[in-house]
């Protein structure tokens, strides 16, 4: 027994480790560290604690309301012709879409997937937003370019970062 204790002491002295890192090595996915506090428990208990801190049920309901509002728009956008999907309408849709999506996503704590409820709607809402945004962005940009101006005249063309939004937009 003394030899084992000696080995453990020697190993800890040779390569110092904190108690927290030892616990993390042992308990990995069942560990949450918050403000120096180490908490051990089941993943279910951790999810319950996360729900209490971030009110994920309310956040998920906000995503559900966004999806309910905008999901019917996607088939409409696929079916309408260019005469109906005017640049002005594209701008109006994009403005509403981003305004209402930001109301939801800016309150999302952006937690790892492992800590989210089983039926988390954040990714579904994001994909819906991307699909709609990509459909209306070109027309909306035409409207902004035609109607908008800066204090020194015409608006400059969008920069490269604009075309990287929401998974990539086709350059005009």
Coordinates of N, CA, C and O in Angstrom, one line a residue:
X1 N 0.8 -1.2 0.0 CA 0.0 0.0 0.0 C 0.9 1.3 0.0 O 0.6 2.2 -0.7
X2 N 2.0 1.2 0.8 CA 2.8 2.4 0.8 C 3.5 2.7 -0.5 O 3.7 3.8 -0.9
X3 N 3.8 1.6 -1.3 CA 4.4 1.8 -2.6 C 3.4 2.5 -3.5 O 3.8 3.4 -4.3
X4 N 2.1 2.2 -3.5 CA 1.1 2.8 -4.3 C 0.9 4.3 -3.9 O 0.9 5.2 -4.8
X5 N 0.9 4.6 -2.6 CA 0.8 6.0 -2.2 C 2.0 6.8 -2.6 O 1.9 7.9 -3.0
X6 N 3.1 6.1 -2.5 CA 4.4 6.8 -3.0 C 4.3 7.1 -4.5 O 4.7 8.2 -4.9
X7 N 3.8 6.1 -5.3 CA 3.7 6.3 -6.7 C 2.8 7.5 -7.0 O 3.1 8.4 -7.8
X8 N 1.6 7.5 -6.4 CA 0.6 8.5 -6.6 C 1.2 9.9 -6.3 O 1.1 10.9 -7.0
X9 N 1.9 10.0 -5.1 CA 2.5 11.3 -4.7 C 3.5 11.7 -5.7 O 3.6 12.9 -6.1
X10 N 4.3 10.8 -6.1 CA 5.4 11.1 -7.1 C 4.8 11.6 -8.4 O 5.3 12.5 -9.0
X11 N 3.8 10.9 -8.9 CA 3.1 11.3 -10.2 C 2.5 12.7 -10.1 O 2.6 13.5 -11.0
X12 N 1.8 12.9 -9.0 CA 1.2 14.2 -8.8 C 2.2 15.3 -8.7 O 2.1 16.4 -9.2
X13 N 3.3 15.1 -8.0 CA 4.4 16.0 -7.9 C 5.1 16.3 -9.2 O 5.4 17.4 -9.6
X14 N 5.3 15.2 -10.0 CA 6.0 15.4 -11.3 C 5.2 16.1 -12.3 O 5.7 16.9 -13.1
X15 N 3.9 15.9 -12.3 CA 3.0 16.6 -13.2 C 1.8 17.1 -12.5 O 0.7 16.5 -12.4
X16 N 1.9 18.3 -11.9 CA 0.8 18.8 -11.1 C -0.5 19.0 -11.9 O -0.5 19.4 -13.0
X17 N -1.6 18.6 -11.2 CA -2.9 18.7 -11.8 C -3.9 19.2 -10.7 O -3.7 19.0 -9.5
X18 N -4.9 19.9 -11.2 CA -5.9 20.5 -10.3 C -6.9 19.4 -10.0 O -7.1 18.5 -10.8
X19 N -7.6 19.6 -8.9 CA -8.7 18.7 -8.6 C -9.8 18.7 -9.6 O -10.4 17.7 -10.0
X20 N -10.0 19.9 -10.2 CA -11.1 20.1 -11.2 C -10.7 19.3 -12.4 O -11.6 18.6 -13.0
X21 N -9.4 19.3 -12.9 CA -9.1 18.6 -14.1 C -9.1 17.1 -13.9 O -9.5 16.4 -14.8
X22 N -8.8 16.6 -12.7 CA -9.0 15.2 -12.4 C -10.4 14.8 -12.4 O -10.8 13.8 -13.0
X23 N -11.3 15.6 -11.8 CA -12.7 15.3 -11.9 C -13.2 15.3 -13.3 O -14.0 14.4 -13.7
X24 N -12.8 16.3 -14.1 CA -13.2 16.4 -15.5 C -12.8 15.1 -16.2 O -13.5 14.6 -17.1
X25 N -11.6 14.6 -16.0 CA -11.1 13.4 -16.6 C -12.0 12.2 -16.3 O -12.2 11.4 -17.1
X26 N -12.4 12.2 -15.0 CA -13.2 11.0 -14.6 C -14.6 11.1 -15.0 O -15.2 10.1 -15.4
X27 N -15.2 12.3 -15.0 CA -16.7 12.4 -15.2 C -17.0 13.1 -16.5 O -18.2 13.1 -16.8
X28 N -16.1 13.6 -17.2 CA -16.3 14.2 -18.5 C -17.6 14.8 -18.8 O -17.9 16.0 -18.4
X29 N -18.6 14.1 -19.5 CA -19.8 14.7 -19.9 C -20.8 15.0 -18.8 O -21.9 15.5 -19.0
X30 N -20.5 14.6 -17.6 CA -21.4 14.8 -16.4 C -20.9 15.9 -15.5 O -21.2 16.0 -14.4
X31 N -20.0 16.8 -16.1 CA -19.4 17.8 -15.3 C -19.8 19.2 -15.8 O -19.8 19.4 -17.0
X32 N -20.1 20.1 -15.0 CA -20.4 21.5 -15.3 C -19.6 22.3 -14.4 O -19.7 22.2 -13.2
X33 N -18.8 23.2 -15.0 CA -18.1 24.2 -14.1 C -18.6 25.5 -14.4 O -18.7 26.0 -15.5
X34 N -19.0 26.2 -13.3 CA -19.6 27.5 -13.5 C -19.2 28.4 -12.3 O -19.5 28.1 -11.2
X35 N -18.4 29.4 -12.6 CA -17.9 30.3 -11.6 C -17.1 29.6 -10.6 O -17.1 29.9 -9.4
X36 N -16.2 28.7 -11.0 CA -15.4 28.0 -10.1 C -16.0 26.8 -9.3 O -15.4 26.1 -8.6
X37 N -17.3 26.7 -9.4 CA -18.1 25.6 -8.8 C -18.0 24.4 -9.6 O -18.3 24.4 -10.8
X38 N -17.7 23.3 -9.1 CA -17.7 22.0 -9.8 C -19.0 21.2 -9.4 O -19.2 21.1 -8.2
X39 N -19.7 20.8 -10.4 CA -21.0 20.1 -10.1 C -20.9 18.8 -10.8 O -20.6 18.7 -11.9
X40 N -21.2 17.7 -10.0 CA -21.3 16.4 -10.6 C -22.7 15.8 -10.5 O -23.4 16.1 -9.5
X41 N -23.2 15.2 -11.5 CA -24.5 14.6 -11.5 C -24.8 14.0 -12.8 O -24.0 13.9 -13.7
X42 N -26.0 13.5 -13.0 CA -26.4 12.9 -14.3 C -26.6 14.0 -15.3 O -26.8 15.2 -15.0
X43 N -26.6 13.6 -16.6 CA -26.9 14.5 -17.7 C -28.3 15.1 -17.5 O -28.5 16.3 -17.8
X44 N -29.2 14.3 -17.1 CA -30.6 14.7 -16.9 C -30.7 15.8 -15.8 O -31.3 16.8 -16.0
X45 N -29.9 15.6 -14.8 CA -29.9 16.6 -13.7 C -29.3 17.9 -14.2 O -29.7 19.0 -13.9
X46 N -28.2 17.8 -15.0 CA -27.6 18.9 -15.6 C -28.5 19.7 -16.5 O -28.6 20.9 -16.5
X47 N -29.2 18.9 -17.3 CA -30.2 19.6 -18.2 C -31.3 20.3 -17.5 O -31.7 21.4 -17.8
X48 N -31.7 19.7 -16.3 CA -32.7 20.4 -15.5 C -32.1 21.7 -14.9 O -32.8 22.7 -14.9
X49 N -30.9 21.7 -14.5 CA -30.3 22.9 -14.0 C -30.1 23.9 -15.1 O -30.3 25.1 -14.8
X50 N -29.7 23.5 -16.3 CA -29.6 24.4 -17.4 C -31.0 25.1 -17.7 O -31.0 26.3 -17.9
X51 N -32.0 24.3 -17.7 CA -33.4 24.8 -18.0 C -33.7 25.9 -16.9 O -34.3 26.9 -17.3
X52 N -33.4 25.6 -15.7 CA -33.7 26.6 -14.6 C -32.9 27.9 -14.8 O -33.4 29.0 -14.5
X53 N -31.7 27.8 -15.3 CA -30.9 29.0 -15.5 C -31.3 29.8 -16.8 O -31.2 31.0 -16.8
X54 N -31.6 29.1 -17.9 CA -31.8 29.8 -19.1 C -33.2 29.7 -19.7 O -33.5 30.2 -20.7
X55 N -34.1 29.1 -19.0 CA -35.5 29.1 -19.4 C -35.7 28.6 -20.8 O -36.3 29.3 -21.6
X56 N -35.1 27.4 -21.1 CA -35.1 26.9 -22.5 C -36.5 26.6 -23.0 O -36.7 26.7 -24.2
X57 N -37.4 26.3 -22.1 CA -38.8 26.0 -22.6 C -39.4 27.3 -23.2 O -40.0 27.2 -24.3
X58 N -39.2 28.4 -22.6 CA -39.7 29.7 -23.1 C -39.0 30.0 -24.4 O -39.6 30.5 -25.4
X59 N -37.7 29.8 -24.5 CA -36.9 30.1 -25.7 C -37.4 29.2 -26.8 O -37.5 29.7 -28.0
X60 N -37.6 27.9 -26.6 CA -38.1 27.0 -27.6 C -39.5 27.4 -28.1 O -39.8 27.3 -29.3
X61 N -40.3 27.9 -27.2 CA -41.6 28.4 -27.6 C -41.5 29.6 -28.5 O -42.3 29.8 -29.5
X62 N -40.5 30.5 -28.3 CA -40.3 31.6 -29.2 C -39.8 31.1 -30.6 O -40.3 31.7 -31.6
X63 N -39.0 30.1 -30.6 CA -38.6 29.5 -31.9 C -39.8 28.9 -32.6 O -40.0 29.1 -33.8
X64 N -40.6 28.2 -31.8 CA -41.8 27.6 -32.4 C -42.8 28.7 -33.0 O -43.3 28.5 -34.1
X65 N -42.9 29.8 -32.3 CA -43.8 30.9 -32.9 C -43.2 31.4 -34.2 O -43.9 31.7 -35.1
X66 N -41.9 31.6 -34.2 CA -41.2 32.1 -35.4 C -41.4 31.1 -36.6 O -41.8 31.5 -37.7
X67 N -41.3 29.8 -36.3 CA -41.4 28.8 -37.4 C -42.9 28.8 -37.8 O -43.2 28.7 -39.0
X68 N -43.8 28.8 -36.9 CA -45.3 28.8 -37.2 C -45.6 30.0 -38.1 O -46.4 29.9 -39.1
X69 N -45.0 31.2 -37.9 CA -45.3 32.4 -38.6 C -44.7 32.3 -40.0 O -45.3 32.6 -41.0
X70 N -43.4 31.8 -40.2 CA -42.7 31.9 -41.4 C -42.8 30.6 -42.3 O -42.5 30.7 -43.5
X71 N -43.1 29.5 -41.7 CA -43.1 28.3 -42.5 C -44.0 28.3 -43.7 O -43.7 27.9 -44.8
X72 N -45.2 28.9 -43.6 CA -46.1 29.0 -44.8 C -45.6 29.9 -45.9 O -46.0 29.8 -47.0
X73 N -44.6 30.8 -45.6 CA -44.1 31.7 -46.6 C -43.2 30.9 -47.6 O -43.2 31.3 -48.8
X74 N -42.5 29.9 -47.1 CA -41.6 29.2 -48.0 C -42.2 28.6 -49.3 O -41.7 28.9 -50.4
X75 N -43.3 27.9 -49.2 CA -44.0 27.4 -50.4 C -44.5 28.5 -51.3 O -44.5 28.4 -52.5
X76 N -45.0 29.6 -50.6 CA -45.4 30.8 -51.4 C -44.3 31.3 -52.2 O -44.5 31.7 -53.4
X77 N -43.1 31.4 -51.6 CA -42.0 32.0 -52.4 C -41.5 31.1 -53.5 O -41.1 31.6 -54.5
X78 N -41.7 29.8 -53.4 CA -41.4 28.8 -54.4 C -42.4 28.9 -55.6 O -42.0 28.7 -56.7
X79 N -43.6 29.3 -55.3 CA -44.7 29.2 -56.3 C -44.9 30.6 -57.0 O -45.5 30.6 -58.1
X80 N -44.5 31.7 -56.5 CA -44.7 33.0 -57.1 C -43.7 33.2 -58.2 O -42.6 32.8 -58.2
X81 N -44.2 34.0 -59.2 CA -43.4 34.4 -60.3 C -42.7 35.7 -60.0 O -43.0 36.4 -59.0
X82 N -41.7 36.1 -60.8 CA -41.0 37.3 -60.6 C -41.8 38.6 -60.6 O -41.5 39.6 -60.0
X83 N -43.0 38.5 -61.3 CA -43.8 39.7 -61.3 C -44.5 39.9 -60.0 O -44.8 41.1 -59.6
X84 N -44.7 38.9 -59.2 CA -45.3 39.0 -57.8 C -44.2 39.2 -56.8 O -44.4 39.9 -55.8
X85 N -43.0 38.6 -57.0 CA -41.9 38.8 -56.0 C -41.1 39.9 -56.4 O -39.9 39.8 -56.8
X86 N -41.6 41.1 -56.2 CA -40.9 42.3 -56.6 C -39.8 42.7 -55.7 O -39.8 42.2 -54.5
X87 N -38.9 43.5 -56.1 CA -37.8 43.9 -55.1 C -38.3 44.5 -53.9 O -37.8 44.3 -52.8
X88 N -39.4 45.3 -54.0 CA -40.0 45.9 -52.8 C -40.5 44.9 -51.8 O -40.3 44.9 -50.6
X89 N -41.3 43.9 -52.4 CA -41.8 42.8 -51.5 C -40.6 42.0 -50.9 O -40.7 41.6 -49.7
X90 N -39.6 41.7 -51.7 CA -38.4 41.0 -51.1 C -37.8 41.8 -50.0 O -37.5 41.2 -48.9
X91 N -37.7 43.1 -50.1 CA -37.2 43.9 -49.0 C -38.1 43.9 -47.8 O -37.6 43.7 -46.7
X92 N -39.4 44.0 -48.0 CA -40.3 43.9 -46.9 C -40.2 42.6 -46.1 O -40.2 42.5 -44.9
X93 N -40.1 41.5 -46.9 CA -40.0 40.2 -46.3 C -38.7 40.0 -45.6 O -38.7 39.5 -44.4
X94 N -37.6 40.4 -46.2 CA -36.3 40.3 -45.5 C -36.3 41.1 -44.2 O -35.7 40.7 -43.2
X95 N -36.8 42.3 -44.3 CA -36.8 43.2 -43.1 C -37.6 42.5 -41.9 O -37.1 42.5 -40.8
X96 N -38.8 42.0 -42.2 CA -39.6 41.3 -41.2 C -38.9 40.1 -40.7 O -38.8 39.8 -39.5
X97 N -38.4 39.3 -41.7 CA -37.7 38.0 -41.3 C -36.6 38.2 -40.3 O -36.5 37.6 -39.3
X98 N -35.7 39.1 -40.7 CA -34.5 39.4 -39.8 C -34.9 40.0 -38.5 O -34.4 39.7 -37.5
X99 N -35.8 41.0 -38.6 CA -36.2 41.6 -37.3 C -36.8 40.6 -36.3 O -36.4 40.6 -35.2
X100 N -37.7 39.7 -36.8 CA -38.4 38.8 -35.9 C -37.4 37.6 -35.6 O -37.5 37.1 -34.4
X101 N -36.5 37.2 -36.5 CA -35.6 36.2 -36.1 C -34.6 36.7 -35.0 O -34.3 36.0 -34.1
X102 N -34.1 37.9 -35.2 CA -33.2 38.5 -34.2 C -33.9 38.6 -32.8 O -33.2 38.4 -31.8
X103 N -35.2 38.9 -32.8 CA -35.9 38.9 -31.5 C -35.7 37.6 -30.7 O -35.7 37.6 -29.5
X104 N -35.7 36.5 -31.5 CA -35.6 35.2 -30.9 C -34.1 34.8 -30.6 O -33.7 34.4 -29.5
X105 N -33.3 34.9 -31.7 CA -32.0 34.3 -31.6 C -31.1 35.1 -30.6 O -30.2 34.5 -30.0
X106 N -31.3 36.4 -30.5 CA -30.5 37.2 -29.5 C -30.7 36.8 -28.1 O -29.9 37.1 -27.2
X107 N -31.8 36.1 -27.8 CA -32.1 35.6 -26.4 C -31.6 34.2 -26.2 O -31.7 33.6 -25.1
X108 N -31.2 33.5 -27.3 CA -30.7 32.1 -27.2 C -29.4 32.1 -26.6 O -28.4 32.8 -27.0
X109 N -29.2 31.2 -25.5 CA -27.9 31.2 -24.8 C -26.8 30.4 -25.7 O -25.7 30.4 -25.3
X110 N -27.2 29.8 -26.8 CA -26.3 29.1 -27.7 C -25.5 28.1 -26.9 O -24.3 28.0 -27.0
X111 N -26.2 27.2 -26.2 CA -25.6 26.1 -25.5 C -25.2 25.0 -26.4 O -25.8 24.8 -27.5
X112 N -24.3 24.1 -25.9 CA -24.0 22.9 -26.7 C -25.2 22.0 -26.9 O -26.1 22.0 -26.0
X113 N -25.3 21.3 -27.9 CA -26.4 20.5 -28.3 C -26.8 19.5 -27.2 O -27.9 19.2 -26.9
X114 N -25.7 19.0 -26.5 CA -25.9 18.0 -25.4 C -26.8 18.5 -24.3 O -27.4 17.8 -23.5
X115 N -26.8 19.8 -24.1 CA -27.5 20.4 -23.0 C -28.9 20.9 -23.3 O -29.7 21.4 -22.5
X116 N -29.3 20.8 -24.6 CA -30.6 21.3 -25.1 C -31.6 20.3 -24.9 O -31.3 19.1 -25.0
X117 N -32.9 20.7 -24.8 CA -34.0 19.7 -24.8 C -34.0 18.9 -26.0 O -33.5 19.3 -27.1
X118 N -34.7 17.7 -25.9 CA -34.7 16.8 -27.0 C -35.3 17.4 -28.3 O -34.8 17.1 -29.4
X119 N -36.3 18.2 -28.2 CA -37.0 18.7 -29.4 C -36.7 20.2 -29.5 O -37.6 21.0 -29.7
X120 N -35.4 20.6 -29.5 CA -35.0 22.0 -29.6 C -35.2 22.5 -31.0 O -34.8 21.8 -32.0
X121 N -35.8 23.6 -31.2 CA -36.2 24.1 -32.5 C -35.3 25.2 -33.0 O -35.6 25.7 -34.1
X122 N -34.2 25.5 -32.3 CA -33.3 26.5 -32.8 C -32.7 26.3 -34.2 O -32.7 27.2 -35.0
X123 N -32.3 25.1 -34.4 CA -31.7 24.8 -35.7 C -32.8 24.8 -36.9 O -32.5 25.2 -38.0
X124 N -33.9 24.3 -36.5 CA -35.0 24.3 -37.5 C -35.4 25.8 -37.9 O -35.5 26.1 -39.1
X125 N -35.5 26.6 -36.9 CA -35.8 28.1 -37.2 C -34.6 28.7 -38.0 O -34.9 29.5 -38.9
X126 N -33.4 28.4 -37.6 CA -32.3 28.9 -38.4 C -32.3 28.5 -39.9 O -32.1 29.3 -40.8
X127 N -32.6 27.2 -40.1 CA -32.6 26.7 -41.5 C -33.8 27.4 -42.3 O -33.6 27.7 -43.4
X128 N -34.9 27.5 -41.6 CA -36.0 28.2 -42.3 C -35.7 29.6 -42.6 O -35.9 30.1 -43.7
X129 N -35.0 30.3 -41.7 CA -34.6 31.7 -41.9 C -33.6 31.8 -43.1 O -33.7 32.6 -44.0
X130 N -32.7 30.8 -43.1 CA -31.7 30.8 -44.2 C -32.4 30.6 -45.6 O -32.1 31.3 -46.5
X131 N -33.3 29.6 -45.6 CA -34.0 29.3 -46.9 C -34.8 30.5 -47.4 O -34.8 30.8 -48.6
X132 N -35.5 31.2 -46.5 CA -36.3 32.4 -46.9 C -35.3 33.5 -47.3 O -35.5 34.2 -48.3
X133 N -34.3 33.8 -46.5 CA -33.4 34.9 -46.7 C -32.7 34.7 -48.1 O -32.6 35.7 -48.8
X134 N -32.2 33.5 -48.4 CA -31.6 33.3 -49.6 C -32.5 33.5 -50.8 O -32.0 33.9 -51.9
X135 N -33.8 33.2 -50.6 CA -34.7 33.4 -51.7 C -35.0 34.9 -52.0 O -35.2 35.3 -53.1
X136 N -35.1 35.7 -50.9 CA -35.5 37.1 -51.1 C -34.3 38.1 -51.1 O -34.5 39.3 -51.5
X137 N -33.1 37.7 -50.7 CA -32.0 38.6 -50.6 C -31.6 39.3 -51.9 O -31.4 40.5 -51.9
X138 N -31.6 38.6 -53.1 CA -31.2 39.3 -54.3 C -32.2 40.4 -54.6 O -31.8 41.6 -55.0
X139 N -33.5 40.2 -54.5 CA -34.5 41.2 -54.8 C -34.5 42.3 -53.8 O -34.6 43.5 -54.2
X140 N -34.3 42.0 -52.6 CA -34.2 43.0 -51.5 C -33.0 43.9 -51.8 O -33.0 45.2 -51.6
X141 N -31.9 43.3 -52.2 CA -30.7 44.1 -52.5 C -30.9 45.1 -53.7 O -30.4 46.2 -53.7
X142 N -31.6 44.6 -54.7 CA -32.0 45.5 -55.8 C -32.8 46.7 -55.3 O -32.5 47.8 -55.7
X143 N -33.8 46.4 -54.4 CA -34.6 47.5 -53.9 C -33.7 48.5 -53.1 O -33.9 49.7 -53.3
X144 N -32.9 48.0 -52.3 CA -32.0 48.9 -51.5 C -31.1 49.7 -52.4 O -30.9 50.9 -52.2
X145 N -30.5 49.1 -53.4 CA -29.6 49.7 -54.3 C -30.3 50.8 -55.1 O -29.8 51.9 -55.3
X146 N -31.6 50.5 -55.5 CA -32.3 51.5 -56.3 C -32.8 52.7 -55.4 O -32.8 53.8 -55.9
X147 N -33.3 52.4 -54.2 CA -34.0 53.4 -53.4 C -33.1 54.1 -52.4 O -33.3 55.2 -51.9
X148 N -32.0 53.4 -52.0 CA -31.2 53.9 -50.9 C -30.1 54.8 -51.4 O -29.7 54.8 -52.5
X149 N -29.6 55.7 -50.5 CA -28.5 56.5 -50.8 C -27.8 56.9 -49.5 O -28.3 56.8 -48.4
X150 N -26.5 57.2 -49.7 CA -25.8 57.6 -48.5 C -25.7 59.2 -48.5 O -26.2 59.8 -49.4
X151 N -25.0 59.7 -47.5 CA -24.9 61.2 -47.4 C -24.1 61.7 -48.6 O -24.1 63.0 -48.8
X152 N -23.3 60.9 -49.3 CA -22.5 61.4 -50.4 C -23.0 60.9 -51.8 O -22.3 61.0 -52.8
X153 N -24.2 60.3 -51.8 CA -24.7 59.8 -53.1 C -25.1 58.3 -53.0 O -25.7 57.9 -52.0
X154 N -24.9 57.6 -54.1 CA -25.3 56.2 -54.2 C -24.6 55.3 -53.1 O -23.5 55.6 -52.7
X155 N -25.4 54.3 -52.8 CA -24.8 53.3 -51.8 C -23.7 52.5 -52.5 O -23.8 52.2 -53.7
X156 N -22.7 52.2 -51.7 CA -21.6 51.3 -52.3 C -22.2 49.9 -52.5 O -23.1 49.5 -51.8
X157 N -21.6 49.2 -53.4 CA -21.9 47.8 -53.6 C -21.6 47.0 -52.3 O -20.7 47.3 -51.6
X158 N -22.4 46.0 -52.0 CA -22.1 45.2 -50.8 C -20.7 44.5 -50.9 O -20.2 44.2 -51.9
X159 N -20.1 44.5 -49.7 CA -18.7 43.9 -49.6 C -18.8 42.3 -49.6 O -19.9 41.8 -49.5
X160 N -17.7 41.7 -49.6 CA -17.6 40.2 -49.7 C -18.3 39.5 -48.5 O -18.9 38.5 -48.6
X161 N -18.3 40.2 -47.3 CA -18.9 39.6 -46.1 C -20.4 39.5 -46.3 O -21.1 38.6 -45.7
X162 N -21.0 40.4 -47.0 CA -22.5 40.4 -47.2 C -22.9 39.1 -47.9 O -23.9 38.4 -47.5
X163 N -22.1 38.6 -48.8 CA -22.4 37.4 -49.6 C -22.1 36.1 -48.8 O -22.4 35.0 -49.3
X164 N -21.5 36.2 -47.6 CA -21.3 35.0 -46.8 C -22.4 34.8 -45.8 O -22.4 33.8 -45.1
X165 N -23.3 35.7 -45.7 CA -24.4 35.6 -44.7 C -25.3 34.4 -45.0 O -25.5 34.0 -46.1
X166 N -25.7 33.8 -43.9 CA -26.7 32.7 -44.0 C -26.3 31.6 -45.0 O -27.1 31.2 -45.8
X167 N -25.1 31.2 -44.9 CA -24.7 30.1 -45.7 C -24.3 30.4 -47.1 O -24.0 29.5 -47.9
X168 N -24.2 31.7 -47.4 CA -23.8 32.1 -48.7 C -24.9 32.6 -49.6 O -25.9 31.9 -49.8
X169 N -24.7 33.7 -50.2 CA -25.6 34.3 -51.2 C -24.9 34.4 -52.5 O -23.7 34.6 -52.6
X170 N -25.7 34.3 -53.6 CA -25.1 34.5 -54.9 C -24.8 35.9 -55.2 O -25.6 36.8 -54.9
X171 N -23.6 36.2 -55.7 CA -23.2 37.5 -56.0 C -23.9 38.0 -57.2 O -24.1 37.3 -58.2
X172 N -24.3 39.3 -57.1 CA -25.1 39.9 -58.2 C -24.2 40.2 -59.4 O -23.0 40.3 -59.4

